[in-house]
Short mmCIF file of C-alpha atoms in Angstrom, two decimals:
data_model
loop_
_atom_site.label_atom_id
_atom_site.label_comp_id
_atom_site.label_asym_id
_atom_site.label_seq_id
_atom_site.Cartn_x
_atom_site.Cartn_y
_atom_site.Cartn_z
CA UNK T 1 185.06 93.75 168.64
CA UNK T 2 185.66 90.29 167.21
CA UNK T 3 182.07 89.37 167.71
CA UNK T 4 180.82 92.62 166.19
CA UNK T 5 183.15 92.06 163.16
CA UNK T 6 181.95 88.43 162.74
CA UNK T 7 178.41 89.47 162.91
CA UNK T 8 178.73 91.99 159.97
CA UNK T 9 178.45 89.38 157.25
CA UNK T 10 175.49 87.88 158.80
CA UNK T 11 173.74 91.36 158.98
CA UNK T 12 174.75 91.92 155.38
CA UNK T 13 173.32 88.57 154.32
CA UNK T 14 170.11 89.24 156.18
CA UNK T 15 169.80 92.83 154.61
CA UNK T 16 170.44 91.25 151.24
CA UNK T 17 167.83 88.69 151.90
CA UNK T 18 165.25 91.19 152.93
CA UNK T 19 165.91 93.14 149.75
CA UNK T 20 165.50 90.06 147.59
CA UNK T 21 162.23 89.29 149.42
CA UNK T 22 161.10 92.86 148.87
CA UNK T 23 161.95 92.58 145.09
CA UNK T 24 160.03 89.27 144.89
CA UNK T 25 157.04 90.77 146.47
CA UNK T 26 156.99 93.64 144.11
CA UNK T 27 157.13 91.40 141.18
CA UNK T 28 154.38 89.17 142.38
CA UNK T 29 152.29 92.16 143.17
CA UNK T 30 152.67 93.49 139.66
CA UNK T 31 151.76 90.23 138.21
CA UNK T 32 148.58 90.18 140.41
CA UNK T 33 147.84 93.71 139.54
CA UNK T 34 148.10 93.19 135.84
CA UNK T 35 146.08 90.04 135.99
CA UNK T 36 143.24 91.87 137.80
CA UNK T 37 143.29 94.72 135.32
CA UNK T 38 142.94 92.21 132.48
CA UNK T 39 139.99 90.52 134.23
CA UNK T 40 138.38 93.85 134.75
CA UNK T 41 138.90 94.75 131.03
CA UNK T 42 137.15 91.39 130.15
CA UNK T 43 134.37 91.85 132.73
CA UNK T 44 133.71 95.39 131.49
CA UNK T 45 133.78 94.39 127.89
CA UNK T 46 136.42 96.89 126.99
CA UNK T 47 137.92 96.64 123.34
CA UNK T 48 141.45 95.29 123.34
CA UNK T 49 141.99 96.13 119.61
CA UNK T 50 140.45 98.68 117.13
CA UNK T 51 137.78 97.39 114.78
CA UNK T 52 139.56 98.45 111.65
CA UNK T 53 142.23 95.81 112.39
CA UNK T 54 139.62 93.11 112.63
CA UNK T 55 137.18 94.36 109.91
CA UNK T 56 137.09 91.90 106.94
CA UNK T 57 137.24 92.78 103.40
CA UNK T 58 134.04 92.83 101.38
CA UNK T 59 135.60 90.83 98.62
CA UNK T 60 137.16 87.29 98.80
CA UNK T 61 138.10 85.24 101.80
CA UNK T 62 138.11 86.79 105.24
CA UNK T 63 139.83 85.81 108.45
CA UNK T 64 137.15 84.07 110.51
CA UNK T 65 138.42 85.20 114.00
CA UNK T 66 138.59 88.79 112.85
CA UNK T 67 135.03 88.57 111.57
CA UNK T 68 133.88 87.11 114.84
CA UNK T 69 135.34 89.98 116.86
CA UNK T 70 133.98 92.63 114.28
CA UNK T 71 130.49 91.52 115.04
CA UNK T 72 130.39 92.89 118.46
CA UNK T 73 133.27 95.34 118.60
CA UNK T 74 132.74 99.20 118.56
CA UNK T 75 134.08 101.17 115.64
CA UNK T 76 137.04 103.26 116.89
CA UNK T 77 137.64 105.29 113.85
CA UNK T 78 136.17 108.78 114.26
CA UNK T 79 133.71 107.77 116.89
CA UNK T 80 136.12 107.31 119.72
CA UNK T 81 133.91 109.64 121.98
CA UNK T 82 131.23 106.90 121.86
CA UNK T 83 133.48 104.27 123.40
CA UNK T 84 133.52 103.96 127.19
CA UNK T 85 136.67 105.03 129.06
CA UNK T 86 139.06 102.34 130.31
CA UNK T 87 137.26 102.02 133.55
CA UNK T 88 133.99 104.06 133.49
CA UNK T 89 133.70 106.36 136.35
CA UNK T 90 130.27 106.12 137.86
CA UNK T 91 128.38 109.33 137.11
CA UNK T 92 127.26 111.09 140.38
CA UNK T 93 123.86 112.75 140.26
CA UNK T 94 120.87 113.10 142.27
CA UNK T 95 118.26 110.81 141.01
CA UNK T 96 114.83 112.23 140.33
CA UNK T 97 113.13 108.84 140.58
CA UNK T 98 112.95 105.33 138.98
CA UNK T 99 112.14 104.41 135.45
CA UNK T 100 110.52 100.95 134.61
CA UNK T 101 110.22 100.07 130.97
CA UNK T 102 108.18 97.21 129.43
CA UNK T 103 109.37 96.77 125.92
CA UNK T 104 107.04 95.59 123.14
CA UNK T 105 107.48 93.97 119.78
CA UNK T 106 110.37 91.70 118.38
CA UNK T 107 113.94 91.86 119.09
CA UNK T 108 114.97 94.86 117.01
CA UNK T 109 111.97 96.99 118.05
CA UNK T 110 112.91 96.34 121.67
CA UNK T 111 116.56 97.03 120.99
CA UNK T 112 115.76 100.42 119.59
CA UNK T 113 113.36 101.13 122.30
CA UNK T 114 115.97 100.39 125.01
CA UNK T 115 118.34 102.80 123.50
CA UNK T 116 115.53 105.51 123.58
CA UNK T 117 114.69 104.72 127.18
CA UNK T 118 118.27 104.94 128.40
CA UNK T 119 118.59 108.28 126.72
CA UNK T 120 115.35 109.55 128.37
CA UNK T 121 116.58 108.34 131.82
CA UNK T 122 120.06 110.01 131.33
CA UNK T 123 118.28 113.29 130.27
CA UNK T 124 115.86 113.27 133.12
CA UNK T 125 118.41 112.06 135.71
CA UNK T 126 116.50 108.86 136.54
CA UNK T 127 117.65 105.72 137.93
CA UNK T 128 116.65 102.95 135.28
CA UNK T 129 115.70 99.42 136.20
CA UNK T 130 116.85 96.60 133.76
CA UNK T 131 114.24 96.54 131.00
CA UNK T 132 111.38 93.99 130.86
CA UNK T 133 111.07 92.29 127.56
CA UNK T 134 107.81 91.48 125.62
CA UNK T 135 106.28 88.15 126.55
CA UNK T 136 102.80 88.79 125.53
CA UNK T 137 102.96 89.33 121.75
CA UNK T 138 102.50 86.85 118.88
CA UNK T 139 105.86 85.39 119.44
CA UNK T 140 105.25 84.49 123.08
CA UNK T 141 108.93 84.22 123.90
CA UNK T 142 109.47 83.90 127.72
CA UNK T 143 112.99 85.20 127.37
CA UNK T 144 114.12 87.90 130.09
CA UNK T 145 116.61 90.64 129.39
CA UNK T 146 119.42 88.56 130.77
CA UNK T 147 118.62 85.63 128.49
CA UNK T 148 119.36 87.72 125.51
CA UNK T 149 121.72 90.55 126.55
CA UNK T 150 124.77 90.72 128.84
CA UNK T 151 123.29 92.36 131.91
CA UNK T 152 126.67 93.03 133.60
CA UNK T 153 128.01 94.67 130.51
CA UNK T 154 124.92 96.63 130.08
CA UNK T 155 124.94 98.04 133.64
CA UNK T 156 128.76 98.81 133.81
CA UNK T 157 129.13 100.28 130.33
CA UNK T 158 126.53 102.93 131.14
CA UNK T 159 127.63 103.64 134.64
CA UNK T 160 129.23 106.97 133.41
CA UNK T 161 125.84 107.98 131.81
CA UNK T 162 122.95 106.63 133.94
CA UNK T 163 122.67 104.34 137.00
CA UNK T 164 121.01 100.99 136.02
CA UNK T 165 119.82 98.53 138.75
CA UNK T 166 118.50 95.06 138.45
CA UNK T 167 115.27 95.73 140.43
CA UNK T 168 113.49 98.40 142.47
CA UNK T 169 114.60 98.93 146.03
CA UNK T 170 112.65 96.99 148.64
CA UNK T 171 111.00 100.14 149.97
CA UNK T 172 108.86 100.11 146.81
CA UNK T 173 107.61 96.63 147.30
CA UNK T 174 103.82 96.41 147.02
CA UNK T 175 103.50 100.07 145.58
CA UNK T 176 101.95 100.07 142.26
CA UNK T 177 103.84 102.52 140.05
CA UNK T 178 102.28 105.05 137.77
CA UNK T 179 101.99 103.23 134.33
CA UNK T 180 101.59 105.18 131.09
CA UNK T 181 102.44 105.09 127.39
CA UNK T 182 104.69 108.19 126.22
CA UNK T 183 103.59 109.95 123.19
CA UNK T 184 105.18 108.58 119.99
CA UNK T 185 108.08 110.42 118.24
CA UNK T 186 108.43 112.88 121.15
CA UNK T 187 111.29 115.54 121.54
CA UNK T 188 113.36 115.60 124.75
CA UNK T 189 111.25 118.64 125.75
CA UNK T 190 108.13 116.56 126.04
CA UNK T 191 109.89 114.34 128.62
CA UNK T 192 111.27 117.32 130.51
CA UNK T 193 107.88 119.13 130.65
CA UNK T 194 105.43 116.29 130.80
CA UNK T 195 107.21 113.19 132.39
CA UNK T 196 109.74 114.63 134.78
CA UNK T 197 106.95 116.36 136.97
CA UNK T 198 105.11 112.92 137.17
CA UNK T 199 108.33 111.03 138.15
CA UNK T 200 109.04 113.62 140.89
CA UNK T 201 105.47 113.20 142.22
CA UNK T 202 105.29 109.43 142.05
CA UNK T 203 108.96 108.46 142.47
CA UNK T 204 108.37 105.53 140.19
CA UNK T 205 107.08 105.43 136.63
CA UNK T 206 106.51 102.64 134.17
CA UNK T 207 106.31 103.04 130.42
CA UNK T 208 104.09 100.19 129.28
CA UNK T 209 104.92 100.70 125.61
CA UNK T 210 108.29 101.94 124.33
CA UNK T 211 108.25 101.61 120.51
CA UNK T 212 109.19 104.82 118.68
CA UNK T 213 108.71 107.14 121.74
CA UNK T 214 111.72 109.29 120.80
CA UNK T 215 111.97 111.53 117.75
CA UNK T 216 114.36 110.68 114.93
CA UNK T 217 115.50 114.23 114.58
CA UNK T 218 115.94 117.55 116.39
CA UNK T 219 117.42 116.10 119.49
CA UNK T 220 120.78 117.50 121.05
CA UNK T 221 123.79 115.86 119.53
CA UNK T 222 124.90 114.38 122.85
CA UNK T 223 121.58 112.57 123.18
CA UNK T 224 121.91 111.17 119.48
CA UNK T 225 125.37 109.90 120.43
CA UNK T 226 124.17 108.38 123.53
CA UNK T 227 121.56 106.42 121.52
CA UNK T 228 124.50 105.12 119.53
CA UNK T 229 126.56 104.25 122.54
CA UNK T 230 123.72 102.13 123.92
CA UNK T 231 123.12 100.41 120.76
CA UNK T 232 126.61 99.54 119.60
CA UNK T 233 128.34 99.26 122.89
CA UNK T 234 126.00 98.69 125.77
CA UNK T 235 123.71 96.22 124.23
CA UNK T 236 125.77 93.00 123.69
CA UNK T 237 124.33 89.60 123.47
CA UNK T 238 124.96 86.95 126.12
CA UNK T 239 128.33 85.08 125.75
CA UNK T 240 126.48 81.92 124.67
CA UNK T 241 124.61 83.74 121.92
CA UNK T 242 127.72 85.56 120.75
CA UNK T 243 129.68 82.29 120.67
CA UNK T 244 126.95 80.42 118.68
CA UNK T 245 126.70 83.37 116.28
CA UNK T 246 130.35 83.52 115.71
CA UNK T 247 130.48 79.80 115.14
CA UNK T 248 127.77 80.35 112.41
CA UNK T 249 129.66 83.04 110.82
CA UNK T 250 132.95 81.02 110.80
CA UNK T 251 131.09 78.19 109.07
CA UNK T 252 129.81 80.56 106.49
CA UNK T 253 133.23 81.95 105.96
CA UNK T 254 134.84 78.67 105.09
CA UNK T 255 134.13 79.03 101.43
CA UNK T 256 134.57 82.72 101.29
CA UNK T 257 132.08 85.58 101.23
CA UNK T 258 128.44 85.32 101.86
CA UNK T 259 125.25 87.31 101.42
CA UNK T 260 122.48 87.47 103.92
CA UNK T 261 118.87 87.67 102.62
CA UNK T 262 116.41 88.80 105.20
CA UNK T 263 113.36 87.20 103.69
CA UNK T 264 110.48 88.47 105.78
CA UNK T 265 107.82 86.03 104.67
CA UNK T 266 106.61 84.42 107.87
CA UNK T 267 102.85 83.82 108.72
CA UNK T 268 102.66 86.69 111.17
CA UNK T 269 103.98 89.27 108.75
CA UNK T 270 101.75 88.34 105.94
CA UNK T 271 98.69 88.07 108.26
CA UNK T 272 99.03 91.44 109.95
CA UNK T 273 100.23 93.31 106.88
CA UNK T 274 97.45 91.74 104.70
CA UNK T 275 100.11 90.95 101.97
CA UNK T 276 98.79 87.93 100.13
CA UNK T 277 100.15 88.51 96.66
CA UNK T 278 100.97 84.97 95.23
CA UNK T 279 99.05 83.14 98.11
CA UNK T 280 96.19 80.70 97.24
CA UNK T 281 92.60 81.35 98.14
CA UNK T 282 92.95 78.96 101.16
CA UNK T 283 96.16 80.65 102.32
CA UNK T 284 94.57 84.02 101.96
CA UNK T 285 91.57 82.97 104.19
CA UNK T 286 93.88 81.40 106.69
CA UNK T 287 95.92 84.52 106.98
CA UNK T 288 92.72 86.74 107.32
CA UNK T 289 91.35 84.53 110.13
CA UNK T 290 94.61 84.89 112.01
CA UNK T 291 94.42 88.74 111.78
CA UNK T 292 90.87 88.77 113.04
CA UNK T 293 91.86 86.45 115.80
CA UNK T 294 94.14 89.17 117.45
CA UNK T 295 91.87 91.87 118.81
CA UNK T 296 94.80 94.20 119.45
CA UNK T 297 95.39 94.46 115.75
CA UNK T 298 93.25 97.40 114.61
CA UNK T 299 93.52 97.00 110.80
CA UNK T 300 91.25 94.20 109.78
CA UNK T 301 90.20 94.90 106.13
CA UNK T 302 93.28 95.37 103.98
CA UNK T 303 93.44 95.71 100.22
CA UNK T 304 96.53 93.48 99.57
CA UNK T 305 97.13 94.50 95.96
CA UNK T 306 96.95 98.13 96.75
CA UNK T 307 99.41 97.83 99.44
CA UNK T 308 101.81 95.85 97.10
CA UNK T 309 101.65 98.47 94.38
CA UNK T 310 102.45 101.11 97.11
CA UNK T 311 105.62 99.28 97.97
CA UNK T 312 104.33 98.32 101.37
CA UNK T 313 104.45 94.57 101.09
CA UNK T 314 107.64 92.34 101.39
CA UNK T 315 108.80 90.82 98.13
CA UNK T 316 107.67 87.22 97.73
CA UNK T 317 110.39 84.51 97.53
CA UNK T 318 109.69 84.37 93.79
CA UNK T 319 109.96 88.12 93.27
CA UNK T 320 113.15 88.20 95.34
CA UNK T 321 114.59 85.51 93.11
CA UNK T 322 114.04 87.64 89.97
CA UNK T 323 115.59 90.58 91.62
CA UNK T 324 118.71 88.88 92.87
CA UNK T 325 119.31 87.56 89.31
CA UNK T 326 118.74 91.05 87.81
CA UNK T 327 121.23 92.50 90.29
CA UNK T 328 123.91 90.16 88.98
CA UNK T 329 124.27 88.09 92.16
CA UNK T 330 126.36 84.96 90.92
CA UNK T 331 124.64 81.59 90.97
CA UNK T 332 127.22 80.01 93.30
CA UNK T 333 126.93 82.81 96.04
CA UNK T 334 126.40 81.39 99.51
CA UNK T 335 123.10 83.08 100.59
CA UNK T 336 122.07 82.86 104.31
CA UNK T 337 118.33 83.29 104.84
CA UNK T 338 117.73 85.18 107.98
CA UNK T 339 114.07 84.56 108.90
CA UNK T 340 111.67 82.45 110.96
CA UNK T 341 109.66 79.71 109.27
CA UNK T 342 108.74 80.78 105.65
CA UNK T 343 104.95 80.60 105.15
CA UNK T 344 104.38 77.78 102.56
CA UNK T 345 107.54 75.97 103.45
CA UNK T 346 109.89 74.48 101.01
CA UNK T 347 107.37 74.86 98.10
CA UNK T 348 107.75 78.67 98.39
CA UNK T 349 111.53 78.48 98.37
CA UNK T 350 111.67 76.19 95.39
CA UNK T 351 112.42 78.84 92.71
CA UNK T 352 115.03 80.62 94.90
CA UNK T 353 116.90 77.26 95.50
CA UNK T 354 116.72 76.34 91.92
CA UNK T 355 118.49 79.72 90.88
CA UNK T 356 120.82 79.85 93.96
CA UNK T 357 121.61 76.33 95.10
CA UNK T 358 124.03 77.38 97.91
CA UNK T 359 121.12 78.52 100.29
CA UNK T 360 121.81 78.19 103.96
CA UNK T 361 119.45 78.14 106.81
CA UNK T 362 120.45 78.31 110.53
CA UNK T 363 119.08 74.71 110.77
CA UNK T 364 122.10 73.63 108.57
CA UNK T 365 124.58 75.34 110.77
CA UNK T 366 123.35 74.40 114.13
CA UNK T 367 123.12 70.97 115.74
CA UNK T 368 120.04 69.35 117.03
CA UNK T 369 120.94 70.08 120.61
CA UNK T 370 121.64 73.80 119.75
CA UNK T 371 118.47 74.06 117.93
CA UNK T 372 116.57 72.57 120.84
CA UNK T 373 117.87 75.12 123.17
CA UNK T 374 116.18 77.86 121.12
CA UNK T 375 112.75 76.22 120.67
CA UNK T 376 109.94 78.68 121.62
CA UNK T 377 112.71 81.38 121.96
CA UNK T 378 112.18 83.24 118.74
CA UNK T 379 113.76 86.40 120.09
CA UNK T 380 117.06 84.59 120.85
CA UNK T 381 116.80 82.94 117.42
CA UNK T 382 116.63 86.40 115.96
CA UNK T 383 119.71 87.41 117.84
CA UNK T 384 121.65 84.90 115.83
CA UNK T 385 120.24 86.19 112.68
CA UNK T 386 121.17 89.69 113.76
CA UNK T 387 124.88 88.68 114.46
CA UNK T 388 125.15 86.94 111.04
CA UNK T 389 123.51 89.82 109.18
CA UNK T 390 125.72 92.46 110.65
CA UNK T 391 128.81 90.35 109.67
CA UNK T 392 127.88 89.51 106.10
CA UNK T 393 129.48 90.87 102.91
CA UNK T 394 126.14 92.04 101.65
CA UNK T 395 122.80 92.43 103.46
CA UNK T 396 119.51 92.36 101.32
CA UNK T 397 116.33 92.78 103.22
CA UNK T 398 113.14 92.04 101.26
CA UNK T 399 111.16 94.63 103.48
CA UNK T 400 111.92 97.62 105.50
CA UNK T 401 110.88 96.40 108.94
CA UNK T 402 112.73 96.92 112.24
CA UNK T 403 115.48 94.32 111.69
CA UNK T 404 116.21 95.55 108.22
CA UNK T 405 116.55 99.14 109.54
CA UNK T 406 118.48 98.44 112.72
CA UNK T 407 120.94 96.12 110.87
CA UNK T 408 121.43 98.59 108.18
CA UNK T 409 122.30 101.25 110.76
CA UNK T 410 124.77 98.87 112.51
CA UNK T 411 126.48 98.18 109.23
CA UNK T 412 126.79 101.90 108.47
CA UNK T 413 128.28 102.40 111.84
CA UNK T 414 130.89 99.66 111.24
CA UNK T 415 132.08 101.26 108.01
CA UNK T 416 129.21 101.57 105.57
CA UNK T 417 129.16 97.80 104.79
CA UNK T 418 127.04 97.12 101.85
CA UNK T 419 123.24 96.98 102.30
CA UNK T 420 121.03 96.90 99.24
CA UNK T 421 117.91 98.77 100.04
CA UNK T 422 115.37 97.35 97.59
CA UNK T 423 112.90 99.87 96.14
CA UNK T 424 109.82 97.57 96.38
CA UNK T 425 107.37 100.10 94.86
CA UNK T 426 109.30 100.48 91.59
CA UNK T 427 110.36 96.88 91.61
CA UNK T 428 106.89 95.38 91.67
CA UNK T 429 106.08 97.57 88.60
CA UNK T 430 109.17 96.26 86.81
CA UNK T 431 108.28 92.70 87.84
CA UNK T 432 104.69 93.00 86.52
CA UNK T 433 105.95 94.35 83.29
CA UNK T 434 108.49 91.52 82.82
CA UNK T 435 105.99 88.93 83.62
CA UNK T 436 103.55 90.51 81.19
CA UNK T 437 106.29 90.32 78.59
CA UNK T 438 106.35 93.99 78.25
CA UNK T 439 110.00 94.05 79.13
CA UNK T 440 112.73 91.68 77.98
CA UNK T 441 114.95 89.99 80.46
CA UNK T 442 117.88 92.40 79.57
CA UNK T 443 115.77 95.43 79.83
CA UNK T 444 114.51 94.20 83.21
CA UNK T 445 118.08 93.62 84.51
CA UNK T 446 119.21 96.96 83.25
CA UNK T 447 116.31 98.71 85.00
CA UNK T 448 116.78 96.99 88.23
CA UNK T 449 120.48 97.76 88.31
CA UNK T 450 119.95 101.39 87.60
CA UNK T 451 117.26 101.75 90.14
CA UNK T 452 119.56 100.62 92.93
CA UNK T 453 122.83 102.39 91.98
CA UNK T 454 122.13 104.93 94.83
CA UNK T 455 120.73 102.48 97.23
CA UNK T 456 123.76 100.75 98.59
CA UNK T 457 124.21 102.40 101.97
CA UNK T 458 126.32 105.17 100.70
CA UNK T 459 126.95 108.01 103.23
CA UNK T 460 123.98 110.34 103.26
CA UNK T 461 121.87 112.42 105.70
CA UNK T 462 118.58 111.29 106.82
CA UNK T 463 115.48 112.46 104.99
CA UNK T 464 113.42 114.75 107.39
CA UNK T 465 109.84 115.31 106.96
CA UNK T 466 108.33 117.74 109.49
CA UNK T 467 105.31 116.31 111.19
CA UNK T 468 105.62 112.94 109.53
CA UNK T 469 108.04 110.93 111.64
CA UNK T 470 106.83 107.59 110.12
CA UNK T 471 107.57 108.73 106.60
CA UNK T 472 111.02 110.12 107.27
CA UNK T 473 114.22 108.17 107.52
CA UNK T 474 114.59 106.19 110.74
CA UNK T 475 117.36 107.20 113.10
CA UNK T 476 118.59 103.79 113.66
CA UNK T 477 118.72 103.01 110.08
CA UNK T 478 121.19 105.82 109.49
CA UNK T 479 122.68 107.10 112.76
CA UNK T 480 124.39 110.02 110.79
CA UNK T 481 125.42 112.06 113.94
CA UNK T 482 127.58 109.10 115.09
CA UNK T 483 129.58 108.77 111.99
CA UNK T 484 132.67 111.08 111.95
CA UNK T 485 133.11 113.44 108.88
CA UNK T 486 136.53 111.87 107.87
CA UNK T 487 135.05 108.39 107.66
CA UNK T 488 131.97 109.75 105.62
CA UNK T 489 134.43 111.29 103.13
CA UNK T 490 136.50 108.16 102.88
CA UNK T 491 133.49 105.78 102.48
CA UNK T 492 131.93 108.00 99.93
CA UNK T 493 135.03 107.81 97.82
CA UNK T 494 135.10 104.06 98.27
CA UNK T 495 131.56 103.64 97.04
CA UNK T 496 132.37 106.06 94.09
CA UNK T 497 135.35 103.95 93.02
CA UNK T 498 133.47 100.73 93.24
#
């Protein structure tokens, strides 16, 4: 009995020790579990805070860290159904085959095409291979998808919609897939009736061109929202591009707000559009030779002046300078020029710099080493311009190309941030009248301001023109279906008050 009594305290101490040990293990396990969850959240790119808390004001100084996060975050207000769940559950479906896509064009044309192709893959229950990017066009950028976009984020953020794989299974090695170009501006019914039977027959299909292959309008709402989900959530630039873009935005924010001028006046734009207003005879001849040197460009003989008067040419740097002044842009405004190399160099920018001395180019914000990394990678360079353009206080494109449209739509999605949509057709008429001294400066300014009162990205529905998809409003410029009604009413009121 004495031995038993003596052993009781020992037993109690052992039991107490075991309890403490279990408690310590539970605490340690909880810490490990929470750490793992945080790592997974980061890996999947899940938003940790709503965009509205990070969205900067359009007037005055902004918080630079908030601006940086706002560039890539997904708007949470009224569009929560577009954001992925905390941990996307893989959608289980029987795949009808594999879809390969070879995107063509510049960054933003390819970006929109990827959104369309993911939507097609989802609708037809296909397995999609990570898209191939254009390496054959004028820009000759050798970048792969993973050099520009975050592949892991792309795959995992879409796992609840469509299965995306990095490459075809080995069993298809050596097999030449059926290659074709889908009909432009097609509805979902075209893909269901014409494409799905081909995929089922051949198992693998490649779309060799992907630009504008899905209609702007008339698609089911869930497909339109999926296009937005891909564009504003799944397509995220690589961490290195995001970091560099955020550094550029922070540098621009040091002195307050800034404007982005998308000055589309590069050599390729002028050559292929035939827009030579303001160019010398020698420059016009050079641009014409370049156009004829590319056999894939069908339109060779172009009436430059006719296109200009129809509003189909970008404004020249000189014309843009007049318009900015007439709109009342203050002289000391910091203006970032989003573009490639301006045709004509510094000489063409002389008037713009004289009127707006705080002109900034990416070459002024990046080090020589950083610039060197982007040499011969124009698509990656365009990604930096995209980030800065989306984050700006005001975005002003001098034409209505793919970047202008896609950036405008992204800014609408983030809260109808101001984009001034220049009416080039009427502007060139006013500019010619002013330069011919038929309008005074005050009359010119008044006319320009009145012309653009309703062209500041106010909430509106897309213009639909049956049978003329090229003439109607582009889906990615105004993704109306993805903007909640409460937000539209609020933003419409905000624009009315300002």
